[in-house]
Amino acid sequence: MSDLSRQAGEATRSPLPLWFAMTAGTDTERRQATPSHALLVTGLALAALACLAWSVATGYAPFDLSAALGDVLAGRQTLPALVLVELRLPRALLGLLVGFSLGLSGAAMQGLLRNPLAEPGVIGVSAAAALGAVLVFYSGLAGSFALALPLGGIAGAALATLLLFGLVRRGAGTMTLILAGVAIGSAAGALTALALNLSPNPYAALEIVFWLMGSLADRSMVHVWLVLPPMLLGWGLILAGGRALDALTLGEDTAASLGFGLGRLRLQLILGTALAVGSAVAVTGAIGFVGLVVPHLLRPLVGHRPGRLLLVSGLGGAVLILLADIGLRLVRVQPELKLGVVTAIIGAPFLFSLIWRLRRSP
Amino acid sequence: MRIEATGIHIALGGRPVLAGVDLALVPGELVGLIGPNGAGKTTLLRILANLLMPDAGEVRYDGRSARALGGDALARGLSVLMQGGEVNWPLRVDHLVALGRLPHRRGLGGLSAADRDAVARALDAADAAHLRLRTAGHLSAGERMRVLFARALAVEAPMLFADEPVAALDPFHQLQIMELLQARARAGTGVLAVLHDLALAGRFCDRLVLLQDGRILADGPPEAVLTDDHLRRAYAVEVQRGQRDGVGYVLPWSRIGPREEG
């Protein structure tokens, strides 16, 4: 059998074309596709908001949410009102912001590098943000003022971004970008390990290790206000690159012939990812797998279009982080499970299933 | 759109690839860019499409530089079908073809009615309308090339470049793509196609440009370019000649000693 007819045979055997054949001829597929995308975005946004509310309602101590809400609205400084505003709300909001940042950046990096195994950490900025925070721990500055840790993380992320742009000059290829990201990430990881190695006492080391595992616990609204501006800027930069990512599906030259130069897109997406993920890691520590898994799971729902995947993946990331953070409080294990541990436990089997699927399809 | 390149020089990796190329392309003409491997065909096509900056010389679009024209106007005026047919994600065919409408789209909205019409026209012209709901991963080489061709047509640009559009295709689909290119030229589009098959190039093209070692060895109607002397010098081959329905063709027949590339 010839290649052509074999491929045609495979095409007709796989379930997807069968479904397409059933819907073919209606001539309304594009008009249907647009509402279904709007429906997907709306559905995920509602799910994220629902998870946000659920997260606010979830906690260890018995808590009357409606009473607390009433107190807050009436301006009464009661204990439930304080718990809501100082503990529950910042935790839930940060979950939303960090999850959206990770999901969005993951989709952006996979689209930019045209590789489904890329994730936000590929540019090395997350590892550098973690290093920045660890150095604050190590130097003892962490106790001096409340925002020392996240500011250290943001400084680390900013320095790594500058270094990355220094290494990836105009005209450098994608391979150079990946290598530069891996190099920065490895160096930051090595220095983090060194800080642990030279840690003055085991408790300090343990504190650093726990922080590195990633958590949303005990964050305040100040953290939210600190990360909100860089995250919003980062989101804007990434979301504005949607069409260029679509064009990049056809390769760098074709994208350029359609009016989308790779150089500008790369700058835009790396800066956006550095802003969003750098500030995310600075306040929550390293939370892995979300940026890898979420774009993967949602890609088929947007017909594999990298531009449309961005917003959808951001919302999916928010849902996943919020659910994981709700879950780890519901299981009531003490000491509390770290969010990064939970997402890794969810993510690792996903990677195995990916390998399994890759092995089955030649 | 009229494209005019003058005095194009470029060296890549320390090796001179193009050394003084002048070329003008006009609407309604199917131009075949031919020449041996390493002659600089793809490099010239990329320079003409403003995808690569020459070391010296300039390319003008209707008398203006690419910078003066603007990236958007150039993207709407010149459509490029690259070699190899890279498709990174398994997009549905109609979505893939709609990427050709990106230079025309403004704001945040989806495809306009005009965009949808252009996509439908492109799919029809490339004989790919029946594939529109398939995914790119499930296409044969011929179907894939027609879909990518439809993507390039969907731009509805007055100039169309195609780098080796028939390289990986069987004879049926080679003829089909060549007929499509010819039809576009008849409809008023200026078409430049990099070709290796001299028989197809000679039969379908209005004009051939023969590149050798970064210089244009011959530029003119096929019968003036595909001479024994030119083909010996450029390809180091002897050809057999034939004729059918008043159209002559050449068939590479034997090598003349070793040929040094580049």
Coordinates of C-alpha atoms in Angstrom, one line a residue:
Chain A
M1 CA 0.0 0.0 0.0
S2 CA 1.3 3.4 -0.9
D3 CA 2.2 6.0 1.7
L4 CA -0.6 8.2 0.5
S5 CA -3.4 5.6 0.7
R6 CA -2.0 4.3 4.0
Q7 CA -2.2 7.8 5.5
A8 CA -5.6 8.2 4.0
G9 CA -6.6 4.9 5.6
E10 CA -5.3 6.0 9.0
A11 CA -7.1 9.3 8.7
T12 CA -10.4 7.6 8.1
R13 CA -9.8 5.1 10.9
S14 CA -9.1 7.7 13.6
P15 CA -12.2 9.0 15.4
L16 CA -11.5 12.7 14.7
P17 CA -12.2 12.8 11.0
L18 CA -15.3 10.6 11.5
W19 CA -16.6 13.3 13.8
F20 CA -15.7 15.9 11.3
A21 CA -17.4 13.9 8.6
M22 CA -20.6 13.9 10.7
T23 CA -20.5 17.6 11.1
A24 CA -19.3 18.4 7.6
G25 CA -21.7 20.1 5.2
T26 CA -23.5 22.1 7.8
D27 CA -21.4 25.1 6.5
T28 CA -21.7 26.7 9.9
E29 CA -18.7 25.3 11.5
R30 CA -16.9 28.6 11.9
R31 CA -20.0 30.3 13.3
Q32 CA -20.3 27.4 15.7
A33 CA -16.6 27.5 16.6
T34 CA -16.6 31.1 17.8
P35 CA -19.4 30.7 20.3
S36 CA -17.9 27.4 21.5
H37 CA -14.7 29.2 22.2
A38 CA -16.5 32.0 23.9
L39 CA -18.4 29.3 25.9
L40 CA -15.1 27.7 26.9
V41 CA -13.6 31.0 28.1
T42 CA -16.8 31.9 29.9
G43 CA -17.0 28.5 31.5
L44 CA -13.4 28.5 32.7
A45 CA -13.8 32.1 34.0
L46 CA -16.8 31.1 36.0
A47 CA -15.1 28.0 37.2
A48 CA -12.1 30.1 38.3
L49 CA -14.5 32.5 40.2
A50 CA -16.3 29.6 41.8
C51 CA -13.0 28.1 42.9
L52 CA -12.0 31.5 44.2
A53 CA -15.1 31.6 46.3
W54 CA -14.7 28.0 47.4
S55 CA -11.1 28.8 48.4
V56 CA -12.2 31.8 50.5
A57 CA -14.8 29.5 52.2
T58 CA -12.2 26.8 52.9
G59 CA -10.0 26.8 56.0
Y60 CA -9.1 24.9 59.1
A61 CA -11.0 26.9 61.7
P62 CA -14.8 26.9 61.8
F63 CA -15.8 30.1 60.0
D64 CA -19.0 31.8 59.2
L65 CA -18.4 33.3 55.8
S66 CA -21.7 35.3 55.6
A67 CA -21.2 36.8 59.0
A68 CA -17.6 37.7 58.1
L69 CA -18.7 39.2 54.8
G70 CA -21.4 41.2 56.6
D71 CA -18.8 42.5 59.1
V72 CA -16.5 43.5 56.3
L73 CA -19.2 45.3 54.4
A74 CA -20.4 47.1 57.5
G75 CA -16.8 48.1 58.4
R76 CA -16.7 46.2 61.7
Q77 CA -13.2 45.0 62.8
T78 CA -14.3 41.6 64.1
L79 CA -12.2 38.5 64.2
P80 CA -14.1 36.8 61.3
A81 CA -13.7 40.0 59.2
L82 CA -10.0 40.0 59.9
V83 CA -9.7 36.3 59.0
L84 CA -11.5 36.9 55.7
V85 CA -9.5 40.0 54.7
E86 CA -6.1 39.2 56.1
L87 CA -6.0 35.4 55.5
R88 CA -8.6 33.9 53.3
L89 CA -9.0 36.5 50.6
P90 CA -5.2 37.1 49.9
R91 CA -4.6 33.4 49.8
A92 CA -7.4 32.8 47.3
L93 CA -6.5 35.9 45.2
L94 CA -2.9 34.9 45.0
G95 CA -3.9 31.4 44.0
L96 CA -5.9 32.9 41.1
L97 CA -3.1 35.3 40.1
V98 CA -0.3 32.8 40.3
G99 CA -2.3 30.1 38.6
F100 CA -3.2 32.4 35.8
S101 CA 0.4 33.5 35.4
L102 CA 1.7 30.0 35.3
G103 CA -0.9 28.7 32.9
L104 CA -0.6 31.7 30.6
S105 CA 3.2 31.7 30.5
G106 CA 3.3 27.9 29.9
A107 CA 1.1 28.3 26.9
A108 CA 3.2 31.2 25.7
M109 CA 6.5 29.4 26.0
Q110 CA 5.1 26.2 24.3
G111 CA 3.8 28.4 21.5
L112 CA 7.0 30.4 21.2
L113 CA 9.4 27.4 21.2
R114 CA 6.8 25.3 19.3
N115 CA 7.5 22.5 21.8
P116 CA 4.8 20.9 24.0
L117 CA 7.4 20.2 26.7
A118 CA 8.3 23.8 27.2
E119 CA 7.2 25.5 30.5
P120 CA 7.6 28.9 32.2
G121 CA 10.8 27.7 33.9
V122 CA 12.5 27.1 30.6
I123 CA 13.9 30.7 30.6
G124 CA 15.5 30.3 34.0
V125 CA 13.7 33.2 35.6
S126 CA 11.7 31.1 38.1
A127 CA 14.9 29.5 39.4
A128 CA 16.5 33.0 39.7
A129 CA 13.5 34.3 41.5
A130 CA 13.7 31.4 44.0
L131 CA 17.4 32.1 44.4
G132 CA 16.7 35.8 45.1
A133 CA 14.3 34.8 47.9
V134 CA 16.6 32.2 49.3
L135 CA 19.4 34.8 49.5
V136 CA 17.1 37.0 51.5
F137 CA 16.5 34.0 53.9
Y138 CA 20.2 33.2 54.0
S139 CA 21.3 36.8 54.8
G140 CA 18.8 37.1 57.6
L141 CA 17.0 40.0 55.9
A142 CA 13.8 38.0 55.7
G143 CA 12.9 38.9 59.3
S144 CA 13.8 42.6 58.9
F145 CA 10.6 43.6 57.0
A146 CA 7.6 41.9 55.6
L147 CA 8.2 42.2 51.9
A148 CA 11.9 41.3 52.0
L149 CA 11.3 37.9 50.6
P150 CA 9.1 38.7 47.6
L151 CA 11.3 41.8 46.8
G152 CA 14.4 39.5 46.8
G153 CA 12.6 37.2 44.5
I154 CA 11.6 39.9 42.1
A155 CA 15.2 41.3 42.2
G156 CA 16.4 37.8 41.3
A157 CA 13.9 37.5 38.4
A158 CA 14.8 40.9 37.1
L159 CA 18.6 40.2 37.1
A160 CA 18.0 36.9 35.4
T161 CA 15.9 38.6 32.7
L162 CA 18.6 41.2 32.0
L163 CA 21.2 38.4 31.8
L164 CA 18.9 36.4 29.5
F165 CA 18.5 39.4 27.1
G166 CA 22.3 40.0 27.3
L167 CA 22.9 36.4 26.2
V168 CA 20.1 36.2 23.6
R169 CA 21.1 39.1 21.3
R170 CA 19.4 40.1 18.1
G171 CA 19.5 37.3 15.6
A172 CA 20.2 34.5 18.1
G173 CA 18.3 31.4 17.4
T174 CA 15.7 29.5 19.5
M175 CA 18.4 27.0 20.6
T176 CA 20.5 29.9 22.0
L177 CA 17.4 31.0 24.0
I178 CA 16.8 27.6 25.4
L179 CA 20.5 27.1 26.3
A180 CA 20.7 30.5 27.9
G181 CA 17.5 29.7 30.0
V182 CA 18.9 26.3 31.0
A183 CA 22.3 27.9 31.9
I184 CA 20.7 30.6 34.1
G185 CA 18.3 28.1 35.7
S186 CA 21.2 25.7 36.5
A187 CA 23.4 28.5 37.9
A188 CA 20.5 29.7 40.1
G189 CA 19.8 26.1 41.2
A190 CA 23.5 25.6 42.0
L191 CA 23.7 28.8 44.1
T192 CA 20.5 27.8 45.9
A193 CA 22.0 24.5 46.8
L194 CA 25.2 26.3 47.9
A195 CA 23.1 28.5 50.2
L196 CA 21.5 25.4 51.7
N197 CA 24.9 23.7 52.0
L198 CA 26.4 26.7 53.9
S199 CA 23.2 27.3 55.9
P200 CA 24.2 28.4 59.5
N201 CA 21.8 26.0 61.2
P202 CA 19.4 23.2 60.2
Y203 CA 16.3 25.2 61.0
A204 CA 17.3 27.9 58.5
A205 CA 17.9 25.2 55.9
L206 CA 14.5 23.6 56.6
E207 CA 12.8 27.0 56.3
I208 CA 14.4 27.6 52.9
V209 CA 13.5 24.1 51.7
F210 CA 9.9 24.5 52.9
W211 CA 9.7 27.9 51.2
L212 CA 11.1 26.4 47.9
M213 CA 8.3 23.9 47.9
G214 CA 5.8 26.6 47.1
S215 CA 2.8 27.7 49.2
L216 CA 0.0 30.2 49.4
A217 CA -0.3 30.0 53.2
D218 CA 0.0 33.1 55.4
R219 CA 0.3 35.7 52.6
S220 CA -1.3 39.1 53.0
M221 CA -3.1 41.6 50.8
V222 CA 0.3 43.5 50.6
H223 CA 1.6 40.5 48.6
V224 CA -1.3 40.7 46.3
W225 CA -0.8 44.5 45.7
L226 CA 3.0 43.9 45.2
V227 CA 2.6 41.3 42.4
L228 CA -0.5 42.6 40.8
P229 CA 1.1 45.4 38.6
P230 CA 4.0 43.3 37.2
M231 CA 1.6 40.4 36.6
L232 CA -1.0 42.5 34.8
L233 CA 1.8 44.0 32.6
G234 CA 3.1 40.5 31.9
W235 CA -0.3 39.2 31.0
G236 CA -0.9 42.1 28.7
L237 CA 2.4 41.5 26.9
I238 CA 1.7 37.8 26.5
L239 CA -2.0 38.1 25.4
A240 CA -1.0 40.7 22.8
G241 CA 1.2 38.1 21.2
G242 CA -1.6 35.7 20.4
R243 CA -1.9 36.3 16.7
A244 CA 1.9 36.2 16.2
L245 CA 1.9 32.8 18.0
D246 CA -0.8 31.6 15.6
A247 CA 1.4 32.8 12.6
L248 CA 4.4 31.1 14.1
T249 CA 2.6 27.7 13.7
L250 CA 3.8 27.9 10.1
G251 CA 7.5 28.6 11.0
E252 CA 9.6 31.7 11.5
D253 CA 9.8 32.7 7.8
T254 CA 6.1 32.3 7.1
A255 CA 5.3 34.2 10.3
A256 CA 7.6 37.0 9.2
S257 CA 6.0 37.0 5.8
L258 CA 2.6 37.5 7.5
G259 CA 4.0 40.6 9.3
F260 CA 5.1 39.0 12.6
G261 CA 8.8 39.1 13.2
L262 CA 10.1 36.5 15.6
G263 CA 12.6 38.9 17.3
R264 CA 9.8 41.2 18.6
L265 CA 7.5 38.4 19.6
R266 CA 10.3 36.7 21.6
L267 CA 11.2 39.9 23.4
Q268 CA 7.5 40.4 24.2
L269 CA 6.8 36.9 25.5
I270 CA 10.0 36.5 27.5
L271 CA 9.5 39.8 29.2
G272 CA 5.8 39.0 29.8
T273 CA 6.7 35.5 31.3
A274 CA 9.6 37.0 33.4
L275 CA 7.2 39.6 34.9
A276 CA 4.3 37.2 35.5
V277 CA 6.2 34.1 36.7
G278 CA 9.1 36.0 38.4
S279 CA 6.6 37.8 40.6
A280 CA 4.6 34.6 41.1
V281 CA 7.7 32.7 42.3
A282 CA 8.7 35.6 44.4
V283 CA 5.6 35.4 46.6
T284 CA 4.8 31.7 46.5
G285 CA 8.0 29.8 45.9
A286 CA 8.3 27.3 43.1
I287 CA 5.1 25.7 41.9
G288 CA 5.9 23.2 39.1
F289 CA 4.0 21.4 36.5
V290 CA 1.1 23.8 36.2
G291 CA 2.6 25.7 33.3
L292 CA 3.4 22.4 31.6
V293 CA 0.2 20.4 32.2
V294 CA -2.5 22.9 31.8
P295 CA -1.7 24.0 28.3
H296 CA -1.4 20.4 27.3
L297 CA -4.8 19.4 28.7
L298 CA -6.6 22.4 27.2
R299 CA -4.9 22.5 23.8
P300 CA -7.3 20.1 22.0
L301 CA -10.3 22.2 23.2
V302 CA -9.0 25.2 21.2
G303 CA -8.2 23.2 18.1
H304 CA -4.4 23.4 18.9
R305 CA -4.4 27.1 18.1
P306 CA -1.6 28.7 20.2
G307 CA -3.2 32.2 20.3
R308 CA -6.5 31.0 21.6
L309 CA -4.8 28.7 24.1
L310 CA -3.3 31.7 26.0
L311 CA -6.4 33.0 27.9
V312 CA -7.9 29.5 28.2
S313 CA -4.7 28.1 29.7
G314 CA -4.4 31.1 32.1
L315 CA -7.9 30.4 33.4
G316 CA -7.2 26.7 33.6
G317 CA -4.0 27.4 35.6
A318 CA -6.0 29.5 38.0
V319 CA -8.6 26.7 38.5
L320 CA -5.9 24.1 39.0
I321 CA -3.9 26.1 41.6
L322 CA -7.1 27.0 43.5
L323 CA -8.3 23.4 43.5
A324 CA -5.0 22.1 44.6
D325 CA -4.8 24.7 47.4
I326 CA -8.4 23.9 48.5
G327 CA -7.6 20.2 48.4
L328 CA -4.5 20.4 50.6
R329 CA -6.6 22.3 53.2
L330 CA -9.4 19.8 53.0
V331 CA -7.2 16.7 53.6
R332 CA -6.0 18.3 56.8
V333 CA -2.6 16.7 56.9
Q334 CA -0.3 18.4 59.4
P335 CA 2.2 19.9 58.7
E336 CA 0.2 21.4 55.8
L337 CA 1.1 19.9 52.4
K338 CA 3.0 22.4 50.3
L339 CA 1.2 23.6 47.1
G340 CA 4.2 22.8 44.9
V341 CA 4.3 19.3 46.3
V342 CA 0.6 18.8 45.5
T343 CA 0.9 20.1 41.9
A344 CA 3.9 17.9 41.4
I345 CA 2.0 14.9 42.6
I346 CA -0.8 15.7 40.2
G347 CA 1.6 16.6 37.4
A348 CA 4.0 13.6 37.5
P349 CA 1.4 10.9 36.5
F350 CA 0.4 13.2 33.7
L351 CA 3.9 13.2 32.4
F352 CA 3.9 9.4 32.6
S353 CA 0.6 9.2 30.6
L354 CA 2.2 11.6 28.0
I355 CA 5.1 9.2 27.6
W356 CA 2.7 6.3 27.3
R357 CA 0.7 8.1 24.6
L358 CA 3.9 9.0 22.7
R359 CA 5.0 5.4 22.8
R360 CA 1.8 4.2 21.3
S361 CA 1.7 6.7 18.5
P362 CA 4.7 6.0 16.2
Chain B
M1 CA 2.9 45.1 -7.1
R2 CA 6.2 45.3 -8.9
I3 CA 9.3 44.0 -7.2
E4 CA 12.8 45.2 -8.3
A5 CA 16.0 44.0 -6.8
T6 CA 19.3 45.6 -7.8
G7 CA 22.9 44.7 -7.0
I8 CA 22.1 42.1 -4.4
H9 CA 25.2 40.8 -2.6
I10 CA 25.1 38.5 0.4
A11 CA 27.6 36.2 2.2
L12 CA 26.3 33.6 4.6
G13 CA 28.7 31.9 7.0
G14 CA 31.7 33.6 5.3
R15 CA 30.7 32.2 1.9
P16 CA 29.4 34.5 -0.8
V17 CA 26.0 33.3 -1.8
L18 CA 24.7 36.0 -4.1
A19 CA 27.1 38.3 -6.0
G20 CA 25.4 41.0 -7.8
V21 CA 21.9 39.9 -8.7
D22 CA 19.4 42.2 -10.5
L23 CA 15.9 40.9 -10.9
A24 CA 12.5 42.5 -11.6
L25 CA 9.1 40.8 -11.1
V26 CA 5.9 42.0 -12.5
P27 CA 2.2 41.0 -12.0
G28 CA 0.7 38.4 -14.2
E29 CA 3.9 36.5 -14.9
L30 CA 4.9 33.0 -13.7
V31 CA 8.7 33.2 -13.2
G32 CA 10.6 30.0 -12.5
L33 CA 13.8 30.4 -10.4
I34 CA 16.1 27.5 -11.3
G35 CA 19.7 26.6 -10.7
P36 CA 21.8 23.8 -9.1
N37 CA 21.9 23.1 -5.4
G38 CA 23.7 25.9 -3.5
A39 CA 23.2 28.4 -6.3
G40 CA 21.4 30.8 -4.0
K41 CA 17.8 30.3 -5.0
T42 CA 16.2 30.2 -1.6
T43 CA 18.5 33.0 -0.4
L44 CA 17.4 35.2 -3.3
L45 CA 13.7 34.4 -2.6
R46 CA 14.1 35.3 1.1
I47 CA 15.8 38.6 0.2
L48 CA 13.1 39.4 -2.3
A49 CA 10.5 38.7 0.4
N50 CA 12.3 40.9 2.9
L51 CA 12.9 37.9 5.1
L52 CA 16.7 38.4 4.9
M53 CA 18.7 41.6 4.6
P54 CA 21.3 41.6 1.8
D55 CA 24.8 42.9 2.6
A56 CA 24.6 45.2 -0.4
G57 CA 21.9 46.2 -2.9
E58 CA 18.3 46.9 -2.3
V59 CA 14.8 45.5 -3.0
R60 CA 12.0 48.0 -3.9
Y61 CA 8.3 47.3 -3.9
D62 CA 6.5 49.5 -6.3
G63 CA 9.5 51.8 -6.1
R64 CA 9.5 51.9 -2.3
S65 CA 11.8 50.2 0.3
A66 CA 10.2 47.6 2.6
R67 CA 10.7 50.1 5.5
A68 CA 8.9 52.9 3.6
L69 CA 6.1 50.5 2.6
G70 CA 5.6 49.1 6.1
G71 CA 5.5 45.6 7.4
D72 CA 1.7 45.3 7.2
A73 CA 1.4 46.5 3.6
L74 CA 4.2 44.2 2.6
A75 CA 2.5 41.2 4.3
R76 CA -0.7 42.0 2.4
G77 CA 1.2 42.6 -0.9
L78 CA 3.4 39.6 -0.9
S79 CA 2.5 36.0 0.1
V80 CA 5.3 33.4 0.6
L81 CA 4.9 29.6 0.6
M82 CA 8.1 28.3 2.2
Q83 CA 10.0 25.2 1.5
G84 CA 9.4 22.1 3.7
G85 CA 5.8 23.0 4.7
E86 CA 6.4 23.5 8.4
V87 CA 3.2 23.1 10.5
N88 CA 4.0 22.9 14.2
W89 CA 0.5 22.2 15.7
P90 CA -2.2 19.9 14.3
L91 CA -4.5 22.7 13.3
R92 CA -7.8 22.1 11.5
V93 CA -7.3 22.9 7.8
D94 CA -9.7 25.8 7.7
H95 CA -8.0 27.4 10.7
L96 CA -4.7 26.9 9.1
V97 CA -5.7 28.5 5.9
A98 CA -7.3 31.4 7.8
L99 CA -3.8 32.2 9.1
G100 CA -3.3 33.7 5.6
R101 CA -5.8 36.4 6.7
L102 CA -3.7 37.6 9.6
P103 CA -2.2 40.6 7.6
H104 CA -5.8 41.8 6.9
R105 CA -7.2 41.5 10.5
R106 CA -7.4 44.4 12.8
G107 CA -8.6 44.7 16.4
L108 CA -9.5 41.8 18.6
G109 CA -12.4 40.3 16.5
G110 CA -12.5 37.0 14.8
L111 CA -12.7 36.4 11.0
S112 CA -14.8 38.9 9.1
A113 CA -17.2 37.8 6.4
A114 CA -14.7 38.9 3.8
D115 CA -12.0 36.8 5.5
R116 CA -14.2 33.8 5.5
D117 CA -14.9 34.3 1.8
A118 CA -11.2 34.6 1.0
V119 CA -10.5 31.4 2.9
A120 CA -13.3 29.6 1.0
R121 CA -11.9 31.0 -2.3
A122 CA -8.4 29.9 -1.5
L123 CA -9.5 26.4 -0.5
D124 CA -11.5 26.1 -3.8
A125 CA -8.6 27.4 -5.9
A126 CA -6.2 24.9 -4.3
D127 CA -8.6 22.0 -4.7
A128 CA -8.7 21.6 -0.9
A129 CA -12.2 22.6 0.0
H130 CA -13.1 19.0 0.9
L131 CA -10.2 18.9 3.4
R132 CA -11.2 21.9 5.4
L133 CA -12.4 20.0 8.5
R134 CA -9.5 17.6 8.6
T135 CA -6.5 18.2 10.8
A136 CA -3.1 19.1 9.4
G137 CA -1.6 15.9 10.9
H138 CA -3.9 13.7 8.9
L139 CA -2.9 14.8 5.4
S140 CA -0.9 13.1 2.8
A141 CA 2.1 15.1 1.3
G142 CA 0.0 16.2 -1.7
E143 CA -3.0 17.3 0.4
R144 CA -0.7 19.1 2.8
M145 CA 1.0 21.0 0.1
R146 CA -2.4 22.0 -1.4
V147 CA -3.5 23.2 2.1
L148 CA -0.4 25.2 2.6
F149 CA -0.8 26.6 -0.9
A150 CA -4.4 27.6 0.0
R151 CA -2.9 29.3 3.1
A152 CA -0.6 31.3 0.8
L153 CA -3.5 32.1 -1.6
A154 CA -5.8 33.3 1.3
V155 CA -3.6 36.4 1.7
E156 CA -4.9 37.4 -1.8
A157 CA -1.7 39.2 -2.4
P158 CA -0.7 40.6 -5.8
M159 CA 2.6 38.7 -5.5
L160 CA 3.1 35.1 -4.6
F161 CA 6.4 33.4 -3.9
A162 CA 6.7 29.6 -3.6
D163 CA 10.0 27.8 -2.6
E164 CA 10.1 24.4 -4.2
P165 CA 6.3 23.8 -4.2
V166 CA 6.5 20.5 -6.1
A167 CA 9.6 19.0 -4.5
A168 CA 8.0 16.2 -2.5
L169 CA 5.1 15.5 -4.7
D170 CA 4.2 12.7 -7.1
P171 CA 3.7 13.6 -10.8
F172 CA -0.1 14.0 -10.5
H173 CA 0.2 16.6 -7.7
Q174 CA 3.3 18.2 -9.4
L175 CA 1.1 18.9 -12.4
Q176 CA -1.7 20.1 -10.2
I177 CA 0.4 22.6 -8.3
M178 CA 2.0 23.9 -11.5
E179 CA -1.4 24.4 -13.1
L180 CA -2.5 26.2 -9.9
L181 CA 0.5 28.5 -10.1
Q182 CA -0.1 29.2 -13.8
A183 CA -3.8 29.9 -13.1
R184 CA -2.8 32.5 -10.5
A185 CA -0.5 34.2 -12.9
R186 CA -3.2 34.2 -15.6
A187 CA -5.5 35.8 -13.0
G188 CA -3.0 38.7 -12.6
T189 CA -0.8 37.6 -9.7
G190 CA 3.0 37.9 -10.1
V191 CA 4.3 34.4 -9.2
L192 CA 7.9 33.4 -8.4
A193 CA 8.5 29.7 -7.9
V194 CA 11.8 28.0 -7.1
L195 CA 11.9 24.8 -9.2
H196 CA 14.2 21.9 -9.7
D197 CA 12.3 20.0 -12.3
L198 CA 13.4 21.5 -15.6
A199 CA 10.7 19.9 -17.6
L200 CA 7.9 21.4 -15.5
A201 CA 9.8 24.8 -15.3
G202 CA 10.1 24.9 -19.1
R203 CA 6.6 23.9 -19.8
F204 CA 4.6 26.1 -17.3
C205 CA 6.7 29.2 -16.7
D206 CA 6.5 32.4 -18.7
R207 CA 10.0 33.2 -17.8
L208 CA 12.9 31.4 -16.2
V209 CA 15.8 32.8 -14.2
L210 CA 18.8 30.6 -14.0
L211 CA 21.1 31.1 -11.1
Q212 CA 24.6 29.8 -10.9
D213 CA 27.1 30.4 -8.1
G214 CA 25.2 33.5 -6.9
R215 CA 24.9 35.1 -10.3
I216 CA 22.1 35.1 -12.9
L217 CA 23.4 33.1 -15.8
A218 CA 20.3 33.6 -17.9
D219 CA 16.9 35.4 -17.6
G220 CA 14.2 35.2 -20.2
P221 CA 11.7 32.9 -21.9
P222 CA 12.2 29.2 -21.2
E223 CA 13.5 28.4 -24.7
A224 CA 16.2 31.1 -24.4
V225 CA 17.2 29.9 -20.9
L226 CA 17.2 26.1 -21.2
T227 CA 19.9 26.0 -23.9
D228 CA 22.4 23.2 -24.0
D229 CA 25.2 25.6 -23.2
H230 CA 23.4 27.1 -20.2
L231 CA 22.5 23.7 -18.8
R232 CA 26.0 22.4 -19.3
R233 CA 27.5 25.4 -17.5
A234 CA 25.0 25.5 -14.6
Y235 CA 24.2 21.8 -14.0
A236 CA 27.0 20.0 -15.8
V237 CA 24.4 17.8 -17.5
E238 CA 23.4 16.9 -21.1
V239 CA 19.7 16.9 -21.8
Q240 CA 17.3 15.1 -24.1
R241 CA 14.8 17.3 -25.9
G242 CA 11.3 16.4 -26.9
Q243 CA 8.1 18.1 -28.1
R244 CA 4.4 17.6 -27.5
D245 CA 1.6 19.8 -28.7
G246 CA 4.0 22.4 -29.8
V247 CA 5.6 22.7 -26.4
G248 CA 9.3 21.7 -26.0
Y249 CA 10.7 20.0 -22.9
V250 CA 14.0 18.9 -21.6
L251 CA 15.0 15.8 -19.8
P252 CA 18.3 15.7 -17.9
W253 CA 20.1 12.7 -19.4
S254 CA 23.8 12.4 -18.5
R255 CA 26.4 14.1 -16.3
I256 CA 29.5 15.8 -17.7
G257 CA 32.3 14.9 -15.3
P258 CA 32.2 16.0 -11.7
R259 CA 30.6 19.3 -10.7
E260 CA 31.9 21.4 -7.8
E261 CA 29.2 22.8 -5.7
G262 CA 29.1 26.4 -4.7

